[in-house]
Coordinates of C-alpha atoms in Angstrom, one line a residue:
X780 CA 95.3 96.2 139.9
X781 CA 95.6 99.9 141.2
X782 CA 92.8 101.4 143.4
X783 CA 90.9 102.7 140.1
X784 CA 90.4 99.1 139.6
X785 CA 89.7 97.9 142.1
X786 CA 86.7 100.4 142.4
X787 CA 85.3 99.4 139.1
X788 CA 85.4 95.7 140.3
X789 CA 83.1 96.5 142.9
X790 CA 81.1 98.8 141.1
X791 CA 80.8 96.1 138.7
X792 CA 79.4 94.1 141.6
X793 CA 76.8 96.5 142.3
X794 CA 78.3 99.1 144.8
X795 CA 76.7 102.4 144.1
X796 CA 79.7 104.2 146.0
X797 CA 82.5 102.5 144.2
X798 CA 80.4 103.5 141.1
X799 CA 80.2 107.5 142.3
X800 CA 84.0 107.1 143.2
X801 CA 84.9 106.0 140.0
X802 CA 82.9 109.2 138.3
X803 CA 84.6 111.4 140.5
X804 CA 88.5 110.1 139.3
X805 CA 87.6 110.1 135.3
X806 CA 85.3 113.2 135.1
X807 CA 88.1 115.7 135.0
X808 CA 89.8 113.4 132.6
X809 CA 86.7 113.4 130.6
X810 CA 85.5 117.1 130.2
X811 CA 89.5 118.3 129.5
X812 CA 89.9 115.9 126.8
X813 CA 86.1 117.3 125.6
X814 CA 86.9 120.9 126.0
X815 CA 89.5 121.3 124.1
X816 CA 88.1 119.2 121.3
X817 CA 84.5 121.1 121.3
X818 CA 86.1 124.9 122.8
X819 CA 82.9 125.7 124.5
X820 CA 82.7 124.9 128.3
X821 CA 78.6 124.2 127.5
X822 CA 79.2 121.6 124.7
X823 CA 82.0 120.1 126.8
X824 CA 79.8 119.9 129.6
X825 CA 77.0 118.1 127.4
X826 CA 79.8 115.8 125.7
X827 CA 80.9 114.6 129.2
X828 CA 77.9 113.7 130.6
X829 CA 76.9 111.6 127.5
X830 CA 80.3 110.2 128.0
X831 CA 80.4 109.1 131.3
X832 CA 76.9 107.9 130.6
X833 CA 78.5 105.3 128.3
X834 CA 81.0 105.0 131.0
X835 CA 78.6 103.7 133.3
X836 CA 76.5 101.5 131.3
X837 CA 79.3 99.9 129.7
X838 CA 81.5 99.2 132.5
X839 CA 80.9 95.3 132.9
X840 CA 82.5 95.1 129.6
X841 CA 86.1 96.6 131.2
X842 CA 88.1 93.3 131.4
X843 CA 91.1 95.1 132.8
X844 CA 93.5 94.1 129.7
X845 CA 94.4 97.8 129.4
X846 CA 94.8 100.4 132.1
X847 CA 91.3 102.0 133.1
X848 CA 91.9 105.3 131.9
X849 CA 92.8 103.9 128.8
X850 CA 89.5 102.4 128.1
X851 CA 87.9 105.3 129.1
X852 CA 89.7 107.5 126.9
X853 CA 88.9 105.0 123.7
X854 CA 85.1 105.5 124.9
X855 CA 85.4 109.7 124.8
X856 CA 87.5 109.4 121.8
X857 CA 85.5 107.9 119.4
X858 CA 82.4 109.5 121.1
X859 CA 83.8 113.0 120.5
X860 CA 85.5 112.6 117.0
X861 CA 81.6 112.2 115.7
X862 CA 79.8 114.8 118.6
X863 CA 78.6 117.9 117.0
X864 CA 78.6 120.5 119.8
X865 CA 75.6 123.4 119.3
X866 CA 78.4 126.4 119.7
X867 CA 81.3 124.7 118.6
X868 CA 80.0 123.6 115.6
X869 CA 78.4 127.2 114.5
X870 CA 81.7 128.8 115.6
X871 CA 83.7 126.3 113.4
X872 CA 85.0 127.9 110.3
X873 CA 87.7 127.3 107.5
X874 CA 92.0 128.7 108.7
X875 CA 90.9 131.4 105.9
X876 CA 88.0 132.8 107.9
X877 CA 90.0 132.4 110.9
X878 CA 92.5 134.3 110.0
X879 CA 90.2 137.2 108.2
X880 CA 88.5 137.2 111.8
X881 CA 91.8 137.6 113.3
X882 CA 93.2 140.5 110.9
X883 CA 89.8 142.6 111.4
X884 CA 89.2 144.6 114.4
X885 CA 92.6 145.3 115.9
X886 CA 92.9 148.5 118.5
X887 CA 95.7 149.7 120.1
X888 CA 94.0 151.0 123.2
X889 CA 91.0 149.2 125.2
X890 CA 88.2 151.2 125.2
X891 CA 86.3 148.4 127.3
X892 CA 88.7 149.2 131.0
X893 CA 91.5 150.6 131.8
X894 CA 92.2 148.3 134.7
X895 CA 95.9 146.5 134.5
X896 CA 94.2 143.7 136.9
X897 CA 91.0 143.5 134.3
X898 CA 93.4 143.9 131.4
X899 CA 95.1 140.9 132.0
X900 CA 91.9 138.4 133.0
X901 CA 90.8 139.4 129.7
X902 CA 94.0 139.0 127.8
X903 CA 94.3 135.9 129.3
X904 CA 90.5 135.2 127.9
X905 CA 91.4 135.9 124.4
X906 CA 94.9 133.8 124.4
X907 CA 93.1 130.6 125.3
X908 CA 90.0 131.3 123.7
X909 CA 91.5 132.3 120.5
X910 CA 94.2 129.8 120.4
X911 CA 91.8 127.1 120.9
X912 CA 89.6 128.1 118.6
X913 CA 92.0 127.6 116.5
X914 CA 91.9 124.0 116.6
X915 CA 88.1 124.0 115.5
X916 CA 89.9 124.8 112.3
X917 CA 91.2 121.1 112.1
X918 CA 88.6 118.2 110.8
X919 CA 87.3 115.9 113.9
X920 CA 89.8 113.2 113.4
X921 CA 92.8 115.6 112.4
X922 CA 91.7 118.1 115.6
X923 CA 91.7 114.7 118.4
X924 CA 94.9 113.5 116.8
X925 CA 96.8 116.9 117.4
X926 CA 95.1 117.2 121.3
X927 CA 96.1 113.2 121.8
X928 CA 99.7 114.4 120.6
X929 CA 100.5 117.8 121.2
X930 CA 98.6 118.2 124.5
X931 CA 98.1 114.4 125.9
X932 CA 101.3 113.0 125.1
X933 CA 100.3 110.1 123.2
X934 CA 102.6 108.5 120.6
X935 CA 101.6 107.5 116.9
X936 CA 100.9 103.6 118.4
X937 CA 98.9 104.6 121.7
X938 CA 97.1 106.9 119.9
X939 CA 96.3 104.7 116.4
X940 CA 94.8 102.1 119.3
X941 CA 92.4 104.6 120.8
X942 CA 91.4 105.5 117.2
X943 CA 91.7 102.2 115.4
X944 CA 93.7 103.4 112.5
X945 CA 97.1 102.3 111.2
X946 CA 99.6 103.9 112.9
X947 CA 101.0 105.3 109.8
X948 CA 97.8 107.0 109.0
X949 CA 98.1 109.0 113.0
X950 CA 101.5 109.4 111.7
X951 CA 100.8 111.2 108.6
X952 CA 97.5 113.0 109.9
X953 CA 99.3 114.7 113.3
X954 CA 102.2 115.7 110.6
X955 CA 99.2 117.7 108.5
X956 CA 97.7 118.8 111.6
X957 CA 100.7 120.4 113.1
X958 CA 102.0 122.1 109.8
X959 CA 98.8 123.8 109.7
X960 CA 98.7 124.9 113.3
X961 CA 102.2 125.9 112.7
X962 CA 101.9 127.6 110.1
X963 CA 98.5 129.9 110.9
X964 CA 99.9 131.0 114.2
X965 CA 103.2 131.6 112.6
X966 CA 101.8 133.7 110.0
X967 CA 98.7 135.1 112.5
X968 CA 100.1 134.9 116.5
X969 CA 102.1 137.5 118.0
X970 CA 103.1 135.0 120.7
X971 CA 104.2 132.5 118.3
X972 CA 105.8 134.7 116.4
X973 CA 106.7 138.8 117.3
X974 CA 106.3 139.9 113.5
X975 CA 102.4 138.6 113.1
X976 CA 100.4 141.5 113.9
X977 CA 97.7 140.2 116.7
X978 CA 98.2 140.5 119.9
X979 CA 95.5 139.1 122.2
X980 CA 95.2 142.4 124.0
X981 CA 94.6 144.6 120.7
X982 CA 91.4 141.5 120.4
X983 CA 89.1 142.5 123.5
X984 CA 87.7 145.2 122.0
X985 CA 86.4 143.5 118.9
X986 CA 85.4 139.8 120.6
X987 CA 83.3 141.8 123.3
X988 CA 81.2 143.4 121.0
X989 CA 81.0 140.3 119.0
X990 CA 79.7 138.8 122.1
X991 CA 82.5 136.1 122.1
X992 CA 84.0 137.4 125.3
X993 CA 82.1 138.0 128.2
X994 CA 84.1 139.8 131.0
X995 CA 81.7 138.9 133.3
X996 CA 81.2 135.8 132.3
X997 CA 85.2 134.3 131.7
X998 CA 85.8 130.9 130.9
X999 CA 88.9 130.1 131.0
X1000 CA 91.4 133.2 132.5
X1001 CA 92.8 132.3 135.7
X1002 CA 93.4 134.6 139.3
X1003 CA 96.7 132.9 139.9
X1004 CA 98.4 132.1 136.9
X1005 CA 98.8 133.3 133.2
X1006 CA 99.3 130.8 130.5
X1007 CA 100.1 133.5 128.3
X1008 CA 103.2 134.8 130.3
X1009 CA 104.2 131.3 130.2
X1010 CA 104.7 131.2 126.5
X1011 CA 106.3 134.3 126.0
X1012 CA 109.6 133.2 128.3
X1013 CA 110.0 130.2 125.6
X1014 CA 112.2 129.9 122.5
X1015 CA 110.3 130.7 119.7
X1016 CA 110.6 127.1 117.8
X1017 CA 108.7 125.9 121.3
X1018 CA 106.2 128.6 121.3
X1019 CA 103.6 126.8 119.2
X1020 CA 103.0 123.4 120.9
X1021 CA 103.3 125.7 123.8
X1022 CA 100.5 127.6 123.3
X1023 CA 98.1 124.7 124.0
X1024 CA 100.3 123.1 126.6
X1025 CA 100.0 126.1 128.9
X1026 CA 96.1 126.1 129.1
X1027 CA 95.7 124.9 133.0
X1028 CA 93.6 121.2 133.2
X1029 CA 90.0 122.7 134.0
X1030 CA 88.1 121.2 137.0
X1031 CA 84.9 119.8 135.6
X1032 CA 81.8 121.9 136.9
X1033 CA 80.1 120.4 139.8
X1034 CA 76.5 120.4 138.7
X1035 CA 77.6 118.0 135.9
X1036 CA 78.0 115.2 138.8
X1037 CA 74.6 116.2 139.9
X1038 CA 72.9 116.1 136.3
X1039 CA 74.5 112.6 135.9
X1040 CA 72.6 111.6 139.8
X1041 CA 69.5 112.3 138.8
X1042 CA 70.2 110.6 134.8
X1043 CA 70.9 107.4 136.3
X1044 CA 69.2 107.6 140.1
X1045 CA 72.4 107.2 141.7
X1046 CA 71.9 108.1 144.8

């Protein structure tokens, strides 16, 4: 029994700080698993709160036959594959719209700053944004099966168990799911492929006055490092697994450990 464990034995036993400490080790587990299902830092937010909710209330019921974060990940799992997200869900659109969306509005020249330090934050912005979106393209069950593959390592077995499907039905589902995420950025990405047209830099323009991209507001660019640089020192045959594997895990917000406090008067 690791020290995870042995936390949710006593929390089990009624010991409100074992209880908070095991919240603190899952939540970032939790809300990176949501946000790149749902896109949306807000819905991801909402998602992980109703999932460590579950969490809570149904720990008794862990009877330590499979590793902790195991269990917890069949919870958000099957939460997620059936949670509709306000944003995500009016963002969600066919690979056809997608890609129409990603064809219009292209511009050589940022009219929004000419700042190199700007420039990249929001380059940055688009890369994950966009590319993420992306995956809103995929049906619920197609979209989780990709992230549990492609970005969580999970084989066809491990990842039929969190689902409870056959294994040859993950099998033939991720196989769908990454021809068509293959194929779109092949045929749409710039960093996938140097003969598509977009490049996230040429996007800015376009997704700030749609009001998609908020420089003031970014969710996911990072100071320190570029996910985006990342994927253009790769081969291209590894350029489009690597396009999601890049994005940095995402520390879940604080206030989300506060909201759950007051949910369930832990003090």
């Amino acid at each position: 029994m690791d020290q995870l464990e042995r936390l949710v034995t006593k929390a089990n036993q009624g010991d409100k700080r074992a209880l908070e400490l095991v919240i603190l080790n899952i939540k970032d587990l939790v809300y990176n698993l949501s946000l790149k299902m749902l896109l949306f830092p807000e819905d991801a937010k909402d998602a992980t709160q109703e999932i460590l909710i579950r969490v809570i209330t149904h720990l008794s019921t862990f009877k330590h036959k499979s590793k902790f974060t195991t269990w917890v990940y069949r919870i958000a799992v099957n939460y997620l594959i059936s949670y509709k997200g306000k944003l995500s869900s009016n963002f969600a659109m066919s690979f056809e719209e997608y890609g129409r969306m990603i064809d219009t509005g292209q511009s050589d020249q940022v009219a929004y700053t000419v700042n190199e330090g700007e420039l990249n934050l929001l380059e940055e912005e688009v890369k994950v944004s966009c590319t993420q979106g992306v995956l809103l393209c995929l049906n619920e069950l197609d979209r989780m099966i990709y992230i549990l593959s492609e970005l969580f390592g999970y084989n066809s077995v491990e990842g039929a168990a969190l689902l409870n499907i056959s294994s040859d039905n993950y099998r033939k589902k991720l196989s769908r799911a990454r021809h068509k995420i293959r194929n779109f950025l092949q045929s749409k990405c710039g960093l996938v492929n140097e003969s598509a047209s977009c490049r996230c830099r040429k996007k800015i323009d376009f997704l700030i006055d749609l009001q998609l991209l908020n420089p003031e507001r970014l969710r996911f660019a990072h100071l320190s490092k570029r996910s985006i640089d990342v994927v253009r020192k790769l081969q291209h045959l590894e350029r489009t697994a690597a396009v999601y594997q890049s994005v940095p895990n995402f520390d879940a917000p604080q206030d989300l450990i506060n909201r759950l406090k007051e949910t369930l008067e832990v003090d």
